[in-house]
Every structure is written in C-alpha cells, then in structure tokens.
PDB file of C-alpha atoms in Angstrom:
ATOM      1  CA  MET A   1     -80.047  30.245  10.387  1.00 52.00           C
ATOM      2  CA  LYS A   2     -81.210  33.682  11.413  1.00 54.00           C
ATOM      3  CA  ASN A   3     -79.287  35.253   8.535  1.00 55.00           C
ATOM      4  CA  LYS A   4     -80.964  32.882   6.125  1.00 54.00           C
ATOM      5  CA  LEU A   5     -84.444  33.956   7.318  1.00 50.00           C
ATOM      6  CA  ASN A   6     -83.521  37.634   7.045  1.00 54.00           C
ATOM      7  CA  TYR A   7     -82.325  36.990   3.505  1.00 53.00           C
ATOM      8  CA  TYR A   8     -85.683  35.433   2.496  1.00 54.00           C
ATOM      9  CA  ASN A   9     -87.681  38.196   4.204  1.00 54.00           C
ATOM     10  CA  LYS A  10     -85.680  40.895   2.425  1.00 55.00           C
ATOM     11  CA  LYS A  11     -85.986  39.069  -0.868  1.00 54.00           C
ATOM     12  CA  GLY A  12     -89.780  38.851  -0.431  1.00 52.00           C
ATOM     13  CA  ALA A  13     -89.946  42.522   0.455  1.00 53.00           C
ATOM     14  CA  MET A  14     -88.012  43.431  -2.677  1.00 56.00           C
ATOM     15  CA  PHE A  15     -90.364  41.365  -4.795  1.00 62.00           C
ATOM     16  CA  GLY A  16     -93.373  43.186  -3.328  1.00 68.00           C
ATOM     17  CA  LEU A  17     -91.774  46.554  -4.055  1.00 70.00           C
ATOM     18  CA  ASP A  18     -90.848  45.479  -7.595  1.00 77.00           C
ATOM     19  CA  ALA A  19     -94.396  44.312  -8.238  1.00 78.00           C
ATOM     20  CA  ARG A  20     -95.865  47.581  -7.012  1.00 82.00           C
ATOM     21  CA  ILE A  21     -93.508  49.586  -9.215  1.00 84.00           C
ATOM     22  CA  ALA A  22     -94.389  47.426 -12.224  1.00 84.00           C
ATOM     23  CA  ILE A  23     -98.119  47.854 -11.546  1.00 87.00           C
ATOM     24  CA  LEU A  24     -97.656  51.616 -11.206  1.00 86.00           C
ATOM     25  CA  ILE A  25     -95.786  51.782 -14.531  1.00 87.00           C
ATOM     26  CA  MET A  26     -98.498  49.728 -16.260  1.00 87.00           C
ATOM     27  CA  ALA A  27    -101.230  51.969 -14.812  1.00 87.00           C
ATOM     28  CA  ILE A  28     -99.458  55.115 -16.038  1.00 87.00           C
ATOM     29  CA  LEU A  29     -98.975  53.594 -19.494  1.00 83.00           C
ATOM     30  CA  GLY A  30    -102.647  52.571 -19.549  1.00 82.00           C
ATOM     31  CA  LEU A  31    -103.726  56.116 -18.709  1.00 83.00           C
ATOM     32  CA  LEU A  32    -101.568  57.457 -21.527  1.00 83.00           C
ATOM     33  CA  ILE A  33    -102.571  54.862 -24.145  1.00 84.00           C
ATOM     34  CA  TYR A  34    -106.321  54.496 -23.417  1.00 84.00           C
ATOM     35  CA  PRO A  35    -107.446  57.910 -24.775  1.00 82.00           C
ATOM     36  CA  THR A  36    -105.423  57.437 -27.959  1.00 84.00           C
ATOM     37  CA  LEU A  37    -106.737  53.925 -28.452  1.00 85.00           C
ATOM     38  CA  THR A  38    -110.394  54.941 -27.968  1.00 84.00           C
ATOM     39  CA  HIS A  39    -109.897  57.893 -30.340  1.00 84.00           C
ATOM     40  CA  VAL A  40    -108.548  55.552 -33.033  1.00 86.00           C
ATOM     41  CA  ILE A  41    -111.422  53.080 -32.516  1.00 87.00           C
ATOM     42  CA  ASN A  42    -114.065  55.843 -32.679  1.00 86.00           C
ATOM     43  CA  LYS A  43    -112.432  57.377 -35.763  1.00 87.00           C
ATOM     44  CA  THR A  44    -112.540  53.957 -37.450  1.00 89.00           C
ATOM     45  CA  LYS A  45    -116.268  53.698 -36.651  1.00 89.00           C
ATOM     46  CA  VAL A  46    -116.872  57.157 -38.160  1.00 86.00           C
ATOM     47  CA  GLU A  47    -115.048  56.128 -41.338  1.00 87.00           C
ATOM     48  CA  ALA A  48    -117.139  52.929 -41.481  1.00 88.00           C
ATOM     49  CA  ILE A  49    -120.368  54.942 -41.108  1.00 86.00           C
ATOM     50  CA  ILE A  50    -119.336  57.288 -43.934  1.00 82.00           C
ATOM     51  CA  THR A  51    -118.403  54.330 -46.148  1.00 86.00           C
ATOM     52  CA  ASN A  52    -121.767  52.687 -45.427  1.00 86.00           C
ATOM     53  CA  MET A  53    -123.625  55.917 -46.262  1.00 84.00           C
ATOM     54  CA  LYS A  54    -121.830  56.083 -49.604  1.00 84.00           C
ATOM     55  CA  MET A  55    -122.722  52.445 -50.254  1.00 88.00           C
ATOM     56  CA  VAL A  56    -126.393  53.194 -49.505  1.00 87.00           C
ATOM     57  CA  ASP A  57    -126.179  56.268 -51.790  1.00 85.00           C
ATOM     58  CA  LEU A  58    -125.040  54.038 -54.659  1.00 88.00           C
ATOM     59  CA  ALA A  59    -127.812  51.527 -53.932  1.00 90.00           C
ATOM     60  CA  ILE A  60    -130.384  54.339 -53.952  1.00 88.00           C
ATOM     61  CA  GLU A  61    -129.090  55.589 -57.302  1.00 87.00           C
ATOM     62  CA  GLU A  62    -129.439  52.084 -58.778  1.00 90.00           C
ATOM     63  CA  TYR A  63    -132.933  51.811 -57.281  1.00 89.00           C
ATOM     64  CA  ILE A  64    -133.929  55.163 -58.824  1.00 86.00           C
ATOM     65  CA  ASP A  65    -132.556  54.114 -62.229  1.00 86.00           C
ATOM     66  CA  ASP A  66    -134.791  51.023 -62.135  1.00 89.00           C
ATOM     67  CA  VAL A  67    -137.920  52.145 -60.282  1.00 86.00           C
ATOM     68  CA  LYS A  68    -137.927  55.893 -61.180  1.00 84.00           C
ATOM     69  CA  SER A  69    -138.705  56.790 -57.566  1.00 84.00           C
ATOM     70  CA  VAL A  70    -136.957  56.913 -54.209  1.00 84.00           C
ATOM     71  CA  PRO A  71    -137.302  53.924 -51.857  1.00 88.00           C
ATOM     72  CA  ASN A  72    -139.876  54.377 -49.089  1.00 84.00           C
ATOM     73  CA  THR A  73    -137.664  52.590 -46.566  1.00 84.00           C
ATOM     74  CA  LEU A  74    -134.327  50.830 -46.366  1.00 86.00           C
ATOM     75  CA  SER A  75    -136.234  47.556 -46.756  1.00 87.00           C
ATOM     76  CA  ASN A  76    -136.885  48.465 -50.401  1.00 87.00           C
ATOM     77  CA  LEU A  77    -133.137  48.318 -50.982  1.00 88.00           C
ATOM     78  CA  TYR A  78    -132.881  44.833 -49.482  1.00 87.00           C
ATOM     79  CA  ARG A  79    -135.833  42.574 -50.290  1.00 85.00           C
ATOM     80  CA  THR A  80    -139.137  44.415 -49.905  1.00 84.00           C
ATOM     81  CA  LEU A  81    -140.903  45.476 -53.105  1.00 85.00           C
ATOM     82  CA  PRO A  82    -142.264  49.025 -53.485  1.00 84.00           C
ATOM     83  CA  THR A  83    -145.955  49.525 -52.694  1.00 82.00           C
ATOM     84  CA  LYS A  84    -147.047  50.784 -56.138  1.00 84.00           C
ATOM     85  CA  ALA A  85    -147.707  48.010 -58.666  1.00 83.00           C
ATOM     86  CA  ALA A  86    -145.982  49.803 -61.569  1.00 83.00           C
ATOM     87  CA  GLN A  87    -142.867  50.274 -59.440  1.00 84.00           C
ATOM     88  CA  GLN A  88    -142.921  46.622 -58.345  1.00 85.00           C
ATOM     89  CA  THR A  89    -142.499  45.435 -61.935  1.00 88.00           C
ATOM     90  CA  ARG A  90    -139.444  47.677 -62.390  1.00 88.00           C
ATOM     91  CA  TRP A  91    -137.816  46.654 -59.079  1.00 88.00           C
ATOM     92  CA  ASN A  92    -134.625  44.744 -59.887  1.00 86.00           C
ATOM     93  CA  GLY A  93    -133.174  44.260 -56.396  1.00 81.00           C
ATOM     94  CA  PRO A  94    -131.826  43.534 -53.941  1.00 90.00           C
ATOM     95  CA  TYR A  95    -129.688  46.651 -54.137  1.00 89.00           C
ATOM     96  CA  LEU A  96    -127.952  46.038 -50.805  1.00 87.00           C
ATOM     97  CA  LEU A  97    -126.658  42.665 -49.696  1.00 84.00           C
ATOM     98  CA  GLY A  98    -126.518  41.339 -46.159  1.00 79.00           C
ATOM     99  CA  GLU A  99    -128.975  41.771 -43.344  1.00 78.00           C
ATOM    100  CA  GLU A 100    -130.948  44.943 -42.863  1.00 79.00           C
ATOM    101  CA  GLY A 101    -129.864  46.812 -39.746  1.00 75.00           C
ATOM    102  CA  GLY A 102    -126.321  45.432 -39.740  1.00 78.00           C
ATOM    103  CA  TYR A 103    -123.552  46.848 -37.580  1.00 79.00           C
ATOM    104  CA  LEU A 104    -122.908  50.541 -38.359  1.00 83.00           C
ATOM    105  CA  MET A 105    -125.506  50.458 -41.153  1.00 86.00           C
ATOM    106  CA  PRO A 106    -128.314  53.033 -41.168  1.00 87.00           C
ATOM    107  CA  ALA A 107    -131.288  52.051 -39.022  1.00 86.00           C
ATOM    108  CA  SER A 108    -133.562  54.145 -41.232  1.00 84.00           C
ATOM    109  CA  ILE A 109    -133.658  56.793 -43.931  1.00 83.00           C
ATOM    110  CA  THR A 110    -135.961  59.800 -44.149  1.00 80.00           C
ATOM    111  CA  TRP A 111    -136.956  61.670 -47.281  1.00 80.00           C
ATOM    112  CA  THR A 112    -137.830  65.356 -47.327  1.00 75.00           C
ATOM    113  CA  GLN A 113    -139.516  66.559 -50.497  1.00 74.00           C
ATOM    114  CA  VAL A 114    -137.803  69.693 -51.807  1.00 70.00           C
ATOM    115  CA  SER A 115    -139.872  70.097 -55.001  1.00 67.00           C
ATOM    116  CA  SER A 116    -142.981  68.295 -56.201  1.00 68.00           C
ATOM    117  CA  ASN A 117    -142.993  68.819 -59.960  1.00 65.00           C
ATOM    118  CA  CYS A 118    -143.455  65.081 -60.640  1.00 64.00           C
ATOM    119  CA  THR A 119    -147.095  65.357 -59.619  1.00 61.00           C
ATOM    120  CA  SER A 120    -147.681  68.491 -61.690  1.00 58.00           C
ATOM    121  CA  THR A 121    -149.795  68.224 -64.823  1.00 60.00           C
ATOM    122  CA  SER A 122    -148.945  71.716 -66.059  1.00 57.00           C
ATOM    123  CA  SER A 123    -145.334  70.966 -67.050  1.00 56.00           C
ATOM    124  CA  SER A 124    -144.192  68.637 -69.821  1.00 59.00           C
ATOM    125  CA  VAL A 125    -143.540  64.990 -68.939  1.00 55.00           C
ATOM    126  CA  ARG A 126    -139.801  65.535 -69.389  1.00 59.00           C
ATOM    127  CA  ASP A 127    -139.804  68.361 -66.830  1.00 61.00           C
ATOM    128  CA  ARG A 128    -141.850  66.491 -64.227  1.00 67.00           C
ATOM    129  CA  MET A 129    -139.258  65.711 -61.593  1.00 72.00           C
ATOM    130  CA  CYS A 130    -139.567  65.573 -57.816  1.00 75.00           C
ATOM    131  CA  THR A 131    -136.539  66.393 -55.715  1.00 75.00           C
ATOM    132  CA  TYR A 132    -135.951  64.676 -52.374  1.00 78.00           C
ATOM    133  CA  LYS A 133    -133.371  65.287 -49.668  1.00 79.00           C
ATOM    134  CA  LEU A 134    -132.037  62.299 -47.726  1.00 82.00           C
ATOM    135  CA  SER A 135    -131.315  61.942 -44.000  1.00 84.00           C
ATOM    136  CA  TYR A 136    -129.835  58.924 -42.236  1.00 86.00           C
ATOM    137  CA  ARG A 137    -130.428  57.543 -38.741  1.00 89.00           C
ATOM    138  CA  PHE A 138    -127.822  55.333 -37.084  1.00 89.00           C
ATOM    139  CA  CYS A 139    -128.643  53.690 -33.749  1.00 89.00           C
ATOM    140  CA  ASP A 140    -126.530  51.962 -31.077  1.00 89.00           C
ATOM    141  CA  ILE A 141    -124.025  54.806 -31.410  1.00 89.00           C
ATOM    142  CA  THR A 142    -122.110  56.052 -28.386  1.00 90.00           C
ATOM    143  CA  LYS A 143    -121.833  59.737 -27.542  1.00 91.00           C
ATOM    144  CA  ARG A 144    -118.077  59.486 -28.155  1.00 89.00           C
ATOM    145  CA  VAL A 145    -118.624  58.268 -31.721  1.00 89.00           C
ATOM    146  CA  HIS A 146    -121.109  61.128 -32.239  1.00 89.00           C
ATOM    147  CA  ASN A 147    -118.546  63.628 -30.935  1.00 87.00           C
ATOM    148  CA  GLU A 148    -115.884  62.170 -33.235  1.00 86.00           C
ATOM    149  CA  PHE A 149    -118.343  62.377 -36.148  1.00 82.00           C
ATOM    150  CA  SER A 150    -119.103  66.038 -35.382  1.00 80.00           C
ATOM    151  CA  THR A 151    -115.382  66.782 -35.093  1.00 80.00           C
ATOM    152  CA  TYR A 152    -114.751  65.077 -38.425  1.00 77.00           C
ATOM    153  CA  PHE A 153    -117.263  67.317 -40.207  1.00 71.00           C
ATOM    154  CA  SER A 154    -116.383  70.521 -38.357  1.00 69.00           C
ATOM    155  CA  ALA A 155    -112.782  70.037 -39.549  1.00 61.00           C
ATOM    156  CA  ASN A 156    -114.098  70.136 -43.131  1.00 58.00           C
ATOM    157  CA  VAL A 157    -115.478  73.694 -43.121  1.00 51.00           C
ATOM    158  CA  ASN A 158    -116.858  73.409 -46.664  1.00 48.00           C
ATOM    159  CA  THR A 159    -119.498  70.820 -45.783  1.00 59.00           C
ATOM    160  CA  ASN A 160    -123.178  71.312 -45.207  1.00 63.00           C
ATOM    161  CA  VAL A 161    -123.793  68.526 -42.710  1.00 70.00           C
ATOM    162  CA  THR A 162    -125.964  68.525 -39.632  1.00 75.00           C
ATOM    163  CA  VAL A 163    -125.507  65.830 -37.026  1.00 81.00           C
ATOM    164  CA  SER A 164    -127.775  65.412 -34.009  1.00 84.00           C
ATOM    165  CA  TYR A 165    -127.681  62.848 -31.212  1.00 90.00           C
ATOM    166  CA  ASN A 166    -130.440  61.517 -28.953  1.00 91.00           C
ATOM    167  CA  SER A 167    -128.879  60.090 -25.792  1.00 91.00           C
ATOM    168  CA  GLY A 168    -132.176  58.431 -24.799  1.00 92.00           C
ATOM    169  CA  THR A 169    -132.250  56.244 -27.914  1.00 91.00           C
ATOM    170  CA  SER A 170    -128.493  56.282 -28.697  1.00 91.00           C
ATOM    171  CA  CYS A 171    -129.403  57.318 -32.239  1.00 90.00           C
ATOM    172  CA  MET A 172    -127.565  59.803 -34.434  1.00 90.00           C
ATOM    173  CA  ASP A 173    -129.347  61.627 -37.291  1.00 87.00           C
ATOM    174  CA  ILE A 174    -127.230  62.785 -40.212  1.00 83.00           C
ATOM    175  CA  ASN A 175    -128.198  65.086 -43.049  1.00 77.00           C
ATOM    176  CA  TYR A 176    -125.313  64.298 -45.330  1.00 62.00           C
ATOM    177  CA  GLY A 177    -124.678  64.590 -49.022  1.00 50.00           C
ATOM    178  CA  ASN A 178    -122.044  63.970 -51.629  1.00 43.00           C
ATOM    179  CA  ALA A 179    -123.582  65.973 -54.467  1.00 45.00           C
ATOM    180  CA  GLU A 180    -121.071  68.660 -55.415  1.00 45.00           C
ATOM    181  CA  ASN A 181    -122.188  72.281 -55.651  1.00 45.00           C
ATOM    182  CA  GLY A 182    -119.116  74.254 -56.642  1.00 40.00           C
ATOM    183  CA  ALA A 183    -116.554  73.883 -53.869  1.00 38.00           C
ATOM    184  CA  TYR A 184    -119.169  72.928 -51.284  1.00 39.00           C
ATOM    185  CA  LYS A 185    -120.775  69.607 -50.470  1.00 41.00           C
ATOM    186  CA  THR A 186    -124.513  69.938 -50.073  1.00 45.00           C
ATOM    187  CA  PHE A 187    -127.318  67.710 -48.889  1.00 50.00           C
ATOM    188  CA  ASN A 188    -127.682  64.669 -51.072  1.00 61.00           C
ATOM    189  CA  THR A 189    -130.678  65.255 -53.308  1.00 66.00           C
ATOM    190  CA  TYR A 190    -132.311  62.905 -55.779  1.00 69.00           C
ATOM    191  CA  LYS A 191    -134.488  63.805 -58.757  1.00 70.00           C
ATOM    192  CA  VAL A 192    -137.117  61.233 -59.642  1.00 73.00           C
ATOM    193  CA  GLN A 193    -140.041  60.962 -62.039  1.00 71.00           C
ATOM    194  CA  GLU A 194    -142.510  59.448 -59.571  1.00 72.00           C
ATOM    195  CA  ALA A 195    -143.359  60.007 -55.932  1.00 70.00           C
ATOM    196  CA  PRO A 196    -142.808  56.921 -53.745  1.00 68.00           C
TER     197      PRO A 196
END
C-alpha cells in the first residue's frame, strides 16, 4: 500500500514538473514570436494607411475635375456640398463611399496654398491656376505604428515625406505625395482654377 502511495506522489510530482517545463517553453516562444507578430500587424496598418491616402488622392482628383477647386474638408468628398453656389452645381459626389472617419482613414486634410494665380486678374484665364499642397491627419494611431511608418519612409531615401506624431492626441500628420518629379516623390500638389 505504501508503494502505491509513493507511486502516485511521484507521478503527481512529475506532472507538476512537466507542466512547468511546458509553461516555460510557451513563455520563451511567446517572447520570440510577439515582436515579430506586432511588427507584421503594424506594417499591415502602415500599408492600409498608404492605400487609403492613395484612394483619397483619387477622390480629390475626381472632385477637382468636377468642381474645379480643392475640397475644403473631407466631408466634401463624402456627402457635404461645397460652400460656393457655383461649385455646388458642379459637385457630382459622393467621391468616397463609406462612413467619414472610418478605421485607418484620414481624420482630416489640410491645404497649404503654394501659389495663388487663380485669384489674379493680370494673367489670362487659361493661366489662372492656384496650387495647393495636401497634408493628412490620422488619429487613433499608436506610437508603434508611427515608428513603423517613419521607418517605411526612411527606407525609401528618394521620398520627400514628413511624418509627425502627437502622443497627447494619438494623431499622426503626414505630408505625403505621389506626384513624380524626376526620380523623387514630392508633396502631392493640385492645380485648380478656383479657390475653395
């Protein structure tokens, strides 16, 4: 009887040791796999952001073809009409489908006027073009995704992209363009006939 009890005690002790070894192996594997897995997930988010920016670029180009101006806000690409009456009649949207502010979609866009010839009366009507530079803001972005985004663009040395991150708002601002200028990518600029 005593031998039988010793057998069960030893068997239980072996099970406890086996379980601890298995847990240790799983913990080591987790430590090795976790960084790779998070890197892949963050890289996928960066690729989704870039794809969404290109989709917005195409929507803006369609908007400009119709309205002859840049959209004031992202809302103009979804359902909101422009503020000027003449531009409202030419609006043929929506240019983007889905809900505004969707996951990994820009939270806002900002226009910087580079040239203001569209308001000039001295040049011919054909030459009256305003040039605007576009910046994107994405919110609910983690610092890791921002770092991956910065790494992505620093690997492509021929790009002219600035990326900034505000940890207080979890927003990332991107000055990004796909307009080719020789071998270099430059800020995305749009030429329009009317100011927004």
